[in-house]
Every structure is written in structure tokens, then in C-alpha cells.
PDB file of C-alpha atoms in Angstrom:
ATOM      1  CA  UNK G 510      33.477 -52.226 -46.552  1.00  0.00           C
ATOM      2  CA  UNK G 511      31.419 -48.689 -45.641  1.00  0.00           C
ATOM      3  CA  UNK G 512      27.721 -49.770 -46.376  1.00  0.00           C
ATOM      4  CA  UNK G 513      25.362 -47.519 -48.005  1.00  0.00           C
ATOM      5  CA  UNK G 514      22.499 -49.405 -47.080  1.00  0.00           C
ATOM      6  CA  UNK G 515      19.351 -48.662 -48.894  1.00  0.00           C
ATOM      7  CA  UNK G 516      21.264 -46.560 -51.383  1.00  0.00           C
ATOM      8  CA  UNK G 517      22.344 -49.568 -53.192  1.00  0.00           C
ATOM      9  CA  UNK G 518      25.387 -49.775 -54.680  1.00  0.00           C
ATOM     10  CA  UNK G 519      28.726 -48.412 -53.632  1.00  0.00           C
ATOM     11  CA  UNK G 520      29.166 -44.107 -54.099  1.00  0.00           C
ATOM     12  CA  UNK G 521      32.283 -42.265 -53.969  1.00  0.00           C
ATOM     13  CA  UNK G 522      32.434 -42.811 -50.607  1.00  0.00           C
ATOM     14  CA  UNK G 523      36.288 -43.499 -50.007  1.00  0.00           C
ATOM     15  CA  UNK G 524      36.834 -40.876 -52.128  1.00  0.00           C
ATOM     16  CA  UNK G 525      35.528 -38.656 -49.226  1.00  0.00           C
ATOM     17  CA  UNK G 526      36.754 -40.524 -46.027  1.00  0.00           C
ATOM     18  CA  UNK G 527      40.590 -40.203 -45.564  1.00  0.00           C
ATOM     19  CA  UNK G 528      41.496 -43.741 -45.846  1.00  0.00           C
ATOM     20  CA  UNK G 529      42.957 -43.597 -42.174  1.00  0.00           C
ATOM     21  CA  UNK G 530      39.656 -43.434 -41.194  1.00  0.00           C
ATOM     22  CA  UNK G 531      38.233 -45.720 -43.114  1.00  0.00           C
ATOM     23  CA  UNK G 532      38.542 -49.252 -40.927  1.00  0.00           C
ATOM     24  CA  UNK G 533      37.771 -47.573 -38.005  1.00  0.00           C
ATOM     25  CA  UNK G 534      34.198 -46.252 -39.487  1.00  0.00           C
ATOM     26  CA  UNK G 535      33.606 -49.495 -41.256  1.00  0.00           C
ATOM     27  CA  UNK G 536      33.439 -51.204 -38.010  1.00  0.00           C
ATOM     28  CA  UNK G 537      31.391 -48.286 -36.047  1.00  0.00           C
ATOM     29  CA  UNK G 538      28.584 -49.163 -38.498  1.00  0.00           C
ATOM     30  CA  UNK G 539      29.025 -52.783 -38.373  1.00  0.00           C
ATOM     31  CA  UNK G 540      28.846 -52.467 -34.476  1.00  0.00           C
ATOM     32  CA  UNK G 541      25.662 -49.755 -34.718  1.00  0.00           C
ATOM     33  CA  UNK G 542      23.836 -52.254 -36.824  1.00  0.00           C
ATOM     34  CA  UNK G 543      24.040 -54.799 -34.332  1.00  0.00           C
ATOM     35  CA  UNK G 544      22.911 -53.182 -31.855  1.00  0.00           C
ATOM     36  CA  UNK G 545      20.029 -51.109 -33.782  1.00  0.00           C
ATOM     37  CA  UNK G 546      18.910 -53.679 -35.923  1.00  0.00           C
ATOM     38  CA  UNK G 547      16.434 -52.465 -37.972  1.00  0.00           C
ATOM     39  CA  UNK G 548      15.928 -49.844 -36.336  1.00  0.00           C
ATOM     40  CA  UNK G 549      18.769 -48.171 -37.757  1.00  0.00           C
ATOM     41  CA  UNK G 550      17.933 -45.321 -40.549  1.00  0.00           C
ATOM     42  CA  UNK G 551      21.493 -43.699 -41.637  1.00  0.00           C
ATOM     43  CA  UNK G 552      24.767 -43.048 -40.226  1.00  0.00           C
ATOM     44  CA  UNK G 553      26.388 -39.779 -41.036  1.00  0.00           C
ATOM     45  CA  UNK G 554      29.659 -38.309 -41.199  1.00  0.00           C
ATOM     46  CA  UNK G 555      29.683 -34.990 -40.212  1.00  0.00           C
ATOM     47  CA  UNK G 556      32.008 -32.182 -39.180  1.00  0.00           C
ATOM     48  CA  UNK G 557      35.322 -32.187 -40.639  1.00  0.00           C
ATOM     49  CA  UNK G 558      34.943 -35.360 -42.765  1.00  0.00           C
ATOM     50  CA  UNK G 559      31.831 -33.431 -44.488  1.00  0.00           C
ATOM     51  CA  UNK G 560      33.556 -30.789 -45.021  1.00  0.00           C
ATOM     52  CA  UNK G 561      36.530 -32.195 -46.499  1.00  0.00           C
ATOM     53  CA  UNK G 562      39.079 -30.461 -44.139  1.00  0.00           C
ATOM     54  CA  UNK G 563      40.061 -33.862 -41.459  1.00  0.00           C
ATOM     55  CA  UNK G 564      43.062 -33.842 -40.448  1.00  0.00           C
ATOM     56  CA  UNK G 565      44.615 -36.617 -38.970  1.00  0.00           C
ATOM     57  CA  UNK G 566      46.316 -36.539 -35.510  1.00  0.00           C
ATOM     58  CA  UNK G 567      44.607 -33.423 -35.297  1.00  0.00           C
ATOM     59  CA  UNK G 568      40.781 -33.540 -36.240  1.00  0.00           C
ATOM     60  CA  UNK G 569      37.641 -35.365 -34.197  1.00  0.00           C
ATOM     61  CA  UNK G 570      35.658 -37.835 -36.284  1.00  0.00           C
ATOM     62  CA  UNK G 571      31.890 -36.765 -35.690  1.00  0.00           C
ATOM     63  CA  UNK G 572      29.301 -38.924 -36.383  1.00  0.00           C
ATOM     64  CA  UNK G 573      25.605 -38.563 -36.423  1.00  0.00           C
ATOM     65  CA  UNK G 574      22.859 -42.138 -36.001  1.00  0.00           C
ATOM     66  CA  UNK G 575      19.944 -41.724 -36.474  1.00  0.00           C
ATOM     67  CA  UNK G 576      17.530 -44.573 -35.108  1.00  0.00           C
ATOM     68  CA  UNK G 577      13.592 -45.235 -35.587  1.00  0.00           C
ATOM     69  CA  UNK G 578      11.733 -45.022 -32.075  1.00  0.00           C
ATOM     70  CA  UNK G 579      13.328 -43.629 -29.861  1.00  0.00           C
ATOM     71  CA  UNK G 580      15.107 -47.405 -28.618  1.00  0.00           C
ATOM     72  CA  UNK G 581      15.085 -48.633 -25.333  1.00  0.00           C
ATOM     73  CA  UNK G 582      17.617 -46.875 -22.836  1.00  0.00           C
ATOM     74  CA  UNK G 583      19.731 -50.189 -22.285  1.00  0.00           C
ATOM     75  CA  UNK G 584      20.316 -50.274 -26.555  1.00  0.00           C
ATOM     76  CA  UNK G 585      21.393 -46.599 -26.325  1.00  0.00           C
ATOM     77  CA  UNK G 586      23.926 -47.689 -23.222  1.00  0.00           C
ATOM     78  CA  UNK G 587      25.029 -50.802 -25.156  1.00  0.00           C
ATOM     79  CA  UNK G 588      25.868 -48.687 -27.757  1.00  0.00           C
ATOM     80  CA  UNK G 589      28.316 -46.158 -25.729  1.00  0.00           C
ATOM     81  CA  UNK G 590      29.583 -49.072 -24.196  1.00  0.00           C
ATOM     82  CA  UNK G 591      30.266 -50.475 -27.785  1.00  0.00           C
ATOM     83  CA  UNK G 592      31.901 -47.742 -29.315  1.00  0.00           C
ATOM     84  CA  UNK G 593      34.164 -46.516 -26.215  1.00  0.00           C
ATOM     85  CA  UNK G 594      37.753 -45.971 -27.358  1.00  0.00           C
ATOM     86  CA  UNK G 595      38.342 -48.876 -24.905  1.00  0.00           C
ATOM     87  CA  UNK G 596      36.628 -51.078 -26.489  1.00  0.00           C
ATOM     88  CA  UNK G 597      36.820 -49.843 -30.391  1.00  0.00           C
ATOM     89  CA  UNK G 598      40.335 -47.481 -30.438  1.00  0.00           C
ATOM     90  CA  UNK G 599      39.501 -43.875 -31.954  1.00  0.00           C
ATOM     91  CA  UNK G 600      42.510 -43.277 -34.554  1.00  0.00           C
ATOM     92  CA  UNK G 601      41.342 -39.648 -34.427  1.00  0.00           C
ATOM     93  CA  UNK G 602      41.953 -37.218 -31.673  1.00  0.00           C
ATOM     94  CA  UNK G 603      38.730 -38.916 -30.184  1.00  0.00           C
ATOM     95  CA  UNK G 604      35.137 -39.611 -31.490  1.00  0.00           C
ATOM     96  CA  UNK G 605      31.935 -37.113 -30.951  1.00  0.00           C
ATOM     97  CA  UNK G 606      28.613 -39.234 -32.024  1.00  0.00           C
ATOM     98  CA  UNK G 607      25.129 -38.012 -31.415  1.00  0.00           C
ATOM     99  CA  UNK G 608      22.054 -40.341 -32.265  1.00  0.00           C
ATOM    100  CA  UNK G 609      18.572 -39.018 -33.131  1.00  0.00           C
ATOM    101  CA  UNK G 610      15.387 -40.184 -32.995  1.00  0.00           C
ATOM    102  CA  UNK G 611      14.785 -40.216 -37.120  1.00  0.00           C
ATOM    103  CA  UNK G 612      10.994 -38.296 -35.666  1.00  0.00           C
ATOM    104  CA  UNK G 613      12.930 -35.589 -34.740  1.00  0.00           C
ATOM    105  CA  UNK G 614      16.143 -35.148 -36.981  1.00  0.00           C
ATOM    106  CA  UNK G 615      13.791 -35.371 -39.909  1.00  0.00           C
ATOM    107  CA  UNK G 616      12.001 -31.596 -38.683  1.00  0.00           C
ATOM    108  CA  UNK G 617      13.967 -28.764 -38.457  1.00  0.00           C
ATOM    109  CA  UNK G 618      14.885 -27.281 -35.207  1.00  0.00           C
ATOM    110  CA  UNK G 619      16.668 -25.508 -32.632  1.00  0.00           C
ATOM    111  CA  UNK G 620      17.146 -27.897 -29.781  1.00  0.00           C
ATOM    112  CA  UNK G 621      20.243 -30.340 -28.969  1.00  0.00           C
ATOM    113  CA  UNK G 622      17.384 -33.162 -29.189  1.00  0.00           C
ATOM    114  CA  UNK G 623      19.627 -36.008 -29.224  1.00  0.00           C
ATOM    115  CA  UNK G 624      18.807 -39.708 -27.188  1.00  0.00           C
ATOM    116  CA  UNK G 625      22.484 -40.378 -26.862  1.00  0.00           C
ATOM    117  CA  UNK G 626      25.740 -37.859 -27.039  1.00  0.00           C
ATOM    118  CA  UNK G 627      29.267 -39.448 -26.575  1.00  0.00           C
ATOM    119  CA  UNK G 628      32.369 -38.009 -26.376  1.00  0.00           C
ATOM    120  CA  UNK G 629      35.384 -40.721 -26.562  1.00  0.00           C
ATOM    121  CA  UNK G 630      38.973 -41.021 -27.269  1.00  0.00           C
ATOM    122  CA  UNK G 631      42.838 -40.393 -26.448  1.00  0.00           C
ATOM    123  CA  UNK G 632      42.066 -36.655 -26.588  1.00  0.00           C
ATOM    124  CA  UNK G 633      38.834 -35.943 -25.610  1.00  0.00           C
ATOM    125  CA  UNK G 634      37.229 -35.487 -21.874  1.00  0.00           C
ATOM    126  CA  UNK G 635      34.776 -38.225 -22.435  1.00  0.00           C
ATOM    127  CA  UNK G 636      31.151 -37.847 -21.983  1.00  0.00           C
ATOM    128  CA  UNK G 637      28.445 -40.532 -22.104  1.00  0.00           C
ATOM    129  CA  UNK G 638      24.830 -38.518 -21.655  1.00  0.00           C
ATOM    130  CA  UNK G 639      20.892 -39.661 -22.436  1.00  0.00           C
ATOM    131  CA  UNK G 640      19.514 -36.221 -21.564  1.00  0.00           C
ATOM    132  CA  UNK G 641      19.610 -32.926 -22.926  1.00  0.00           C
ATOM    133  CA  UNK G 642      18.702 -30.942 -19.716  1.00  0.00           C
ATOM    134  CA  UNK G 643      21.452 -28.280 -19.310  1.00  0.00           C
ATOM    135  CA  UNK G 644      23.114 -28.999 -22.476  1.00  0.00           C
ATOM    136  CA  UNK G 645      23.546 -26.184 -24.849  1.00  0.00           C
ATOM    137  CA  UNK G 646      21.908 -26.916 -28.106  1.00  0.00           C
ATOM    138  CA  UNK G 647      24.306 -24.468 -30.296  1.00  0.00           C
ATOM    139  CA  UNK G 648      26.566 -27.350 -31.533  1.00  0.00           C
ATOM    140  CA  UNK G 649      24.379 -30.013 -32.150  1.00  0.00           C
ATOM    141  CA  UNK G 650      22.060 -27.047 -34.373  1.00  0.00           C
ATOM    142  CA  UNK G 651      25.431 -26.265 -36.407  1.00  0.00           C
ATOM    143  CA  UNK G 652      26.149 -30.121 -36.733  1.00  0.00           C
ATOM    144  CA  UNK G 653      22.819 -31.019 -38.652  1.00  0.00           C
ATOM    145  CA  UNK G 654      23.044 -27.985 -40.664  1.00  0.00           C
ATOM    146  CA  UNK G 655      26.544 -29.175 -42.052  1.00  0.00           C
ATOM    147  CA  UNK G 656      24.874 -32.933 -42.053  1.00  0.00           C
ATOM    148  CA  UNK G 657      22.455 -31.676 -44.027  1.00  0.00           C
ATOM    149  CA  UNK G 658      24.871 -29.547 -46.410  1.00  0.00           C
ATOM    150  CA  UNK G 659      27.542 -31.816 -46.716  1.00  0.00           C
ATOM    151  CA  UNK G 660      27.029 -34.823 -44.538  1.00  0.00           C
ATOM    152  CA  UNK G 661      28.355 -38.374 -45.718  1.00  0.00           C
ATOM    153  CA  UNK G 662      26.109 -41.438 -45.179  1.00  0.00           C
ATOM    154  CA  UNK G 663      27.781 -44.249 -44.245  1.00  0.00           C
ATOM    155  CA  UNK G 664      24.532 -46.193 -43.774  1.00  0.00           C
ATOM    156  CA  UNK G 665      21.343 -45.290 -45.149  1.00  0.00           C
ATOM    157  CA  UNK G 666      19.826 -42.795 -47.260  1.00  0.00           C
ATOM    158  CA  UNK G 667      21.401 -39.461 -48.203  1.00  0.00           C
ATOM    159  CA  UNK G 668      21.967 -37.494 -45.481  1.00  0.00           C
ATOM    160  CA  UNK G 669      20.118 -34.244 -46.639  1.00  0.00           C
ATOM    161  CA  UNK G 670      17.060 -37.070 -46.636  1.00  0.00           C
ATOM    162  CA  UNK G 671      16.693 -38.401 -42.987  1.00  0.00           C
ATOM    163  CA  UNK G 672      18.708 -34.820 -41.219  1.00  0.00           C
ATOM    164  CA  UNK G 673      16.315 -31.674 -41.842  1.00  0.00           C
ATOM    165  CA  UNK G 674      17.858 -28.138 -42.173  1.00  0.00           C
ATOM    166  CA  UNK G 675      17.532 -25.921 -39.324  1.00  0.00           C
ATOM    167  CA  UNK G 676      15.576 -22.995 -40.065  1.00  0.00           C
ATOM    168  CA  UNK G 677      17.492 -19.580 -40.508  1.00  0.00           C
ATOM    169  CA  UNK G 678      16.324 -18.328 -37.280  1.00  0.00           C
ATOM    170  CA  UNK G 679      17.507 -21.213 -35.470  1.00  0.00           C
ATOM    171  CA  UNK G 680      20.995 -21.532 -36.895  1.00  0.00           C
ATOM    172  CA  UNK G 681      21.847 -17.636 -36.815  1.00  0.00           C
ATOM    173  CA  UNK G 682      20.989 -18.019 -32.911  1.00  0.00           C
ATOM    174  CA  UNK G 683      23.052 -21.206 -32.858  1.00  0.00           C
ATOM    175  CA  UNK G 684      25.963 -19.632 -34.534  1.00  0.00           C
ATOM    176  CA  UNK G 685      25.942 -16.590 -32.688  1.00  0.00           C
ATOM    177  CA  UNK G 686      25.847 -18.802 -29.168  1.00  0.00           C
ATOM    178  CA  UNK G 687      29.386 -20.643 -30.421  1.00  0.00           C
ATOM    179  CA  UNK G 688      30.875 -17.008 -31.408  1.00  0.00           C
ATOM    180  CA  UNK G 689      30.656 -16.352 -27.799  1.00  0.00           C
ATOM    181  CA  UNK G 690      31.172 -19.237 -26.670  1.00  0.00           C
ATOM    182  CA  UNK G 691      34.697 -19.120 -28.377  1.00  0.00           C
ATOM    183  CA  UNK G 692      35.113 -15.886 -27.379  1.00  0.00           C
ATOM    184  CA  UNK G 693      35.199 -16.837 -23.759  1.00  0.00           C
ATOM    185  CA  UNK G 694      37.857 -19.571 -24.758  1.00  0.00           C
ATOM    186  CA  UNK G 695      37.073 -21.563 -22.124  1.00  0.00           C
ATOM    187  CA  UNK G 696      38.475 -25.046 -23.243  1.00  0.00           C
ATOM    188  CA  UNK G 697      39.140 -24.204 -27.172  1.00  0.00           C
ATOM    189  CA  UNK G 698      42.896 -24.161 -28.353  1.00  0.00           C
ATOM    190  CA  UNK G 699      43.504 -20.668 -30.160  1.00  0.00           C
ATOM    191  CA  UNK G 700      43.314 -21.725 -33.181  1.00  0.00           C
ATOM    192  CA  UNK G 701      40.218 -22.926 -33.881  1.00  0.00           C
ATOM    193  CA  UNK G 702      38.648 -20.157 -31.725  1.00  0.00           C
ATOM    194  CA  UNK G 703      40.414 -18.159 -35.138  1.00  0.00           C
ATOM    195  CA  UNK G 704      39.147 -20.339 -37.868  1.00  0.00           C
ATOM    196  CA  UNK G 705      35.677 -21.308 -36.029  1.00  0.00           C
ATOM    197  CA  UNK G 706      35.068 -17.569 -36.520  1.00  0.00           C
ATOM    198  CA  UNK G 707      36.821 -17.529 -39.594  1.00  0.00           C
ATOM    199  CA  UNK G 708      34.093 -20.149 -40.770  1.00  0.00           C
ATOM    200  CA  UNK G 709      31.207 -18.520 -38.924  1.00  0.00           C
ATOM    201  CA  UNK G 710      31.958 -15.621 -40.990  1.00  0.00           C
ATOM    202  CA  UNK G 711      31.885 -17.331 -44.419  1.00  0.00           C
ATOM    203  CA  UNK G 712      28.702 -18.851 -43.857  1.00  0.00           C
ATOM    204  CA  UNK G 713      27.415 -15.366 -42.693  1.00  0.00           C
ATOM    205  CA  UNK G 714      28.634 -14.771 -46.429  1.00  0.00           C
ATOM    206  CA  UNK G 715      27.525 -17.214 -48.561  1.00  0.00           C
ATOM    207  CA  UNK G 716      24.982 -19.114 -47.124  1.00  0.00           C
ATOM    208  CA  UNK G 717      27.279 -22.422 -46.960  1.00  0.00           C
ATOM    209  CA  UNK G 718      29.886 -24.033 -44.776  1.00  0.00           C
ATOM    210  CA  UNK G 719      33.226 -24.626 -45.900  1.00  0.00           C
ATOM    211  CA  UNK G 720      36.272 -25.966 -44.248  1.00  0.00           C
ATOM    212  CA  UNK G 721      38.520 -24.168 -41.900  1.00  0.00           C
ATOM    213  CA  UNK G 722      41.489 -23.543 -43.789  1.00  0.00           C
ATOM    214  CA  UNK G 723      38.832 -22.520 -46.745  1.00  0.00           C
ATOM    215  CA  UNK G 724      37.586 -19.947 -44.695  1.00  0.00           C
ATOM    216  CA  UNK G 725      40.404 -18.586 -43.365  1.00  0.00           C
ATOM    217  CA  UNK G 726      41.985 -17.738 -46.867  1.00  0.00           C
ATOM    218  CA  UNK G 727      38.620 -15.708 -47.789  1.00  0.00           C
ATOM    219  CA  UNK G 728      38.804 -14.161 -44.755  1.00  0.00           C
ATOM    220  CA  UNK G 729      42.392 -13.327 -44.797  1.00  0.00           C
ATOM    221  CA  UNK G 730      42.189 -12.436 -48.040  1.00  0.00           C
ATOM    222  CA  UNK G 731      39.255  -9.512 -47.624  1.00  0.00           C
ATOM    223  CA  UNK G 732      40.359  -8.341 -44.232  1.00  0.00           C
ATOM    224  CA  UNK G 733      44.233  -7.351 -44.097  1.00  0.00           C
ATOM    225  CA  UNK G 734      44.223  -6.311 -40.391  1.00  0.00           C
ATOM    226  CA  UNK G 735      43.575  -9.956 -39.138  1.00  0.00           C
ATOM    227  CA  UNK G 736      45.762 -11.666 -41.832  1.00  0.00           C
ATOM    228  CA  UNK G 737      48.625 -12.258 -40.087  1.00  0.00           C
ATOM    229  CA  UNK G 738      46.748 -13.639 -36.814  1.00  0.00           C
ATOM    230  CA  UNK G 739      44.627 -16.094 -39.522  1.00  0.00           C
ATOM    231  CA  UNK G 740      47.351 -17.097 -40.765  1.00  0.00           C
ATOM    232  CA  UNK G 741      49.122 -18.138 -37.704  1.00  0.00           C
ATOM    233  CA  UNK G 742      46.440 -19.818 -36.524  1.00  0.00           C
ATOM    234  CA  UNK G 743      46.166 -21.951 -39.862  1.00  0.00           C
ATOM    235  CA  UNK G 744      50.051 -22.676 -39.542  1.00  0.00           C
ATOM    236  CA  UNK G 745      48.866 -23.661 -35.661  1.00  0.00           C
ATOM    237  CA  UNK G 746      46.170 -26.206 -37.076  1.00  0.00           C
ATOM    238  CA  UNK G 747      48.369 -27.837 -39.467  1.00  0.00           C
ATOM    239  CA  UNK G 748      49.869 -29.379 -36.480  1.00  0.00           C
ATOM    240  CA  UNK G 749      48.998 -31.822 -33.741  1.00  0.00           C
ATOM    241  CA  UNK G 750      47.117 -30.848 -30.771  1.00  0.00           C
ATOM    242  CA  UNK G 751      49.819 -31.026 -28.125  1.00  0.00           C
ATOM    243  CA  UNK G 752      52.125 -29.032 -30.819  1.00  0.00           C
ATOM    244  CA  UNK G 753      49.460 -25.725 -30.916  1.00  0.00           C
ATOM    245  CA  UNK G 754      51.224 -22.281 -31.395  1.00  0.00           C
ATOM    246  CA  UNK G 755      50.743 -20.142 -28.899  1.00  0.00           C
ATOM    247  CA  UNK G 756      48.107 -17.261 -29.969  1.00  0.00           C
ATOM    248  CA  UNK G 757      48.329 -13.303 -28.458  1.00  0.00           C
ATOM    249  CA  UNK G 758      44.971 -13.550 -27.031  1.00  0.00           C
ATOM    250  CA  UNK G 759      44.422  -9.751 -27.025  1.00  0.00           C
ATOM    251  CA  UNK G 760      44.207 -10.334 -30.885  1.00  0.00           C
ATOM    252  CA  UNK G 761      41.886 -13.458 -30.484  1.00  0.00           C
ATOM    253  CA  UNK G 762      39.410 -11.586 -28.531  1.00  0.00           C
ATOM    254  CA  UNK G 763      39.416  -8.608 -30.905  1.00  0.00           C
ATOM    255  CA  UNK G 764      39.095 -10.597 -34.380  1.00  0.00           C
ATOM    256  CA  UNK G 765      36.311 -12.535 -32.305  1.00  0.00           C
ATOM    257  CA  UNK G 766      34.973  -9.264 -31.147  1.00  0.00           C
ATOM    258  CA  UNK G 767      34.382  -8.489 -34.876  1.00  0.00           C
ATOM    259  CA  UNK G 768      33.471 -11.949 -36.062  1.00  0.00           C
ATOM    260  CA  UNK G 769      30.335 -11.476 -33.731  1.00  0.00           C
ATOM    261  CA  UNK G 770      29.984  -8.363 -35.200  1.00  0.00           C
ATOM    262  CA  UNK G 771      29.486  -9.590 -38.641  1.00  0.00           C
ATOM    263  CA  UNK G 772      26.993 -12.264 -36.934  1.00  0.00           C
ATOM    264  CA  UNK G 773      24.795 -10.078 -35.073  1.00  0.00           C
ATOM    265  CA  UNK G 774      24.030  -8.225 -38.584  1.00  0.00           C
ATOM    266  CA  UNK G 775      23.004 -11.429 -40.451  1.00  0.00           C
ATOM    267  CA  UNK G 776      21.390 -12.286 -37.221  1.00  0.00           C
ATOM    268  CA  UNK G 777      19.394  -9.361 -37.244  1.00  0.00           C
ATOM    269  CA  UNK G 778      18.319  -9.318 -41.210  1.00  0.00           C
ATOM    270  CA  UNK G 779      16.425 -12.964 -40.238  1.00  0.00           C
ATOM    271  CA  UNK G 780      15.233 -12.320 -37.294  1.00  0.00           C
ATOM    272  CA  UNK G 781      17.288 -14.161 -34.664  1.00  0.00           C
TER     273      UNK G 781
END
């Protein structure tokens, strides 16, 4: 069972995790107790479990920990070591968990931050790091805004309560670094370059995030001229990672072109 810790009794938790998911997360907290102890102040779903748009085969489970302390470095290795997809088997494309020092995760702000950022699984380039020098802080920004929004806690309080908003300033700059950064498409699959803008967009919008697919259909639906590439890239996503469609980049790089656009002009209006 998913433990809610000092929330008490059982929420609508498995409502919200896709129940493929659900013995593989039950045993990442049981493991990230043991090794934090008490220590340990929430574990959060974030990403596409948040946001209500996982799909399996295709999507990343992304957790956020957040620990009191920071803990000693050989707790933070013991943990990576703990959760490799060696060790525990990711039934996702792979697993992307960040821990925070509860000090820091608890202000808002623009920097990675993070004491411990792993990357493991069948379909992921994995990545065991302890220090932020060099890292770009864009994603990890854009992750504790949608924690904060929309994050699940798995363990611990709710996770508006122990993640902090970033401040507009921060996340406009955050959002605009990841435009570009799929722009460049160094490493993305065409698709979600499409619906990452397609998202970046919506938020641009409204204020909130939504899912992928979400976003595409409002932006499909209020901007004919890209339809048809939004809506091969959502036909694209539907299907596993190996499977991908094949994207005319020309069009990519245009619709992104624009996307960033529509960023720099909210960036602007706050400041960023």
C-alpha cells in the first residue's frame, strides 16, 4: 500500500496512479523510508503522473524526495544504489527522481538545487549526480512548479505544502530555456519537442499546466496552420518510444520558432 504518511488516512490516491505503476511506487517509498528514516518529509509524484497524462510503455515516472538536512553523502548513494533499475526494475520507460533538501524546496527558486538527481531505466541514459555544477536548472524549476500545481504525495504532506512555487520570474526564464532547448532537438523525439511547446504555450495562457495531449487540442484548436503537425505528433505519442513517427523537422523548428514567440511576450510582461 502507497503511504500518505502524516496525512492520515488513505486519499484518492490510486485513483491518480495508473495501477501499472502502482507496485513499483509502493516499494520506491518503502525502500526511501529505509534509508531516510525520519528524515524523510514527502515523496512526490510529479510530471506526467501529476498531470494525469502517463502513458505506459511510453511515459517516465518522475519522482521528487524531499529529505530534512541535507543527509550524509553515503545515504544519498545508498539510495541511487537502491532504486537502480537493476536492483528495483522501472516498468516505465525509466525513472527520473530528484531529492531536496526540505530547507530549500520549501522557498521558491530558480536553481536545479537538488542533493541527488537519478536517471534510471530500460530507456533512459542513466545518470547518478550529487552536484549541480553545470547542470541546467530549467527542468528541475518546471518540475516543482507542476509538484506544486498538481503533484501527488505518496509520503508525507501535500505536496503544494513541503514544494514552494517558483516565482513568475523564475519559471518564465525556466520555460523559455526548455523552448530552446527543444528547439535545438538535441536528444528529444519529435513529438514531444511538439507537445512540450504545445504545453509551454498553454501555461503561457492560463497560468496552469495541463497534460500534453490537453494542450495540444487547445492549441490545435486556436491555431489551424500547425494543426495537422500537432496532430501528428499526438498520433506519434500515443505510441511506444521505439515506434515514434517520423516528424518534417522544417515544421518542428517553425511551430517552435513561434512557441518561443508566444514565450518571450509573457516573458517580457513579468519581467524575465
Amino acid at each position: 500500500m502507497l503511504h500518505t504518511g502524516r496525512m492520515g488516512a488513505k486519499t484518492g490516491l490510486f485513483r491518480a496512479v495508473p495501477a501499472e505503476v502502482r507496485p513499483y511506487l509502493t516499494e520506491l517509498v518503502r525502500r526511501t523510508r529505509a534509508v531516510c528514516g525520519p528524515g524523510l518529509t514527502g515523496v512526490v509524484a510529479v510530471g506526467s503522473l501529476a498531470l494525469g497524462d502517463y502513458r505506459h510503455g511510453r511515459s517516465d515516472i518522475d519522482v521528487t524526495v524531499v529529505v530534512e538536512g541535507p543527509p550524509p553523502a553515503a545515504a544519498l548513494r545508498e539510495l541511487a544504489d537502491a532504486l537502480d533499475h537493476r536492483r528495483l526494475p522501472c516498468p516505465a520507460a525509466g525513472l527520473e527522481l530528484v531529492v531536496y533538501a526540505a530547507a530549500f524546496a520549501r522557498v521558491p527558486s530558480g536553481e536545479a538545487g537538488y542533493l541527488l538527481d537519478l536517471n534510471t531505466g530500460a530507456q533512459l541514459p542513466g545518470r547518478v549526480a550529487f552536484d549541480t555544477a553545470g547542470a541546467p536548472s530549467f527542468w528541475y524549476v518546471i518540475d516543482r512548479s507542476v509538484a506544486h500545481q498538481d503533484g501527488i504525495a505518496l509520503y508525507g504532506p501535500p505536496a503544494s505544502e513541503v514544494i514552494a512555487a517558483p516565482r513568475p520570474t523564475d519559471l518564465y526564464t525556466a520555460i523559455r530555456a526548455s523552448v530552446r532547448e527543444h528547439g535545438d532537438g538535441e536528444g528529444h523525439l519529435a513529438d514531444n519537442r511538439v507537445l512540450n511547446g504545445c504545453r509551454s504555450v498553454v501555461y503561457c495562457r492560463s497560468g496552469r499546466w495541463v497534460a500534453k495531449r490537453d494542450a495540444a487540442g487547445q492549441v490545435a484548436a486556436a491555431e489551424e496552420d500547425f494543426r495537422p503537425l500537432i496532430e501528428a505528433a499526438v498520433r506519434s505519442f500515443e505510441r511506444p518510444r521505439a515506434a515514434a513517427l517520423s516528424l518534417p523537422d522544417p515544421q518542428v523548428r517553425a511551430f517552435l520558432a513561434w512557441v518561443r514567440a508566444r514565450v518571450d511576450e509573457n516573458a517580457a510582461a513579468v519581467g524575465a
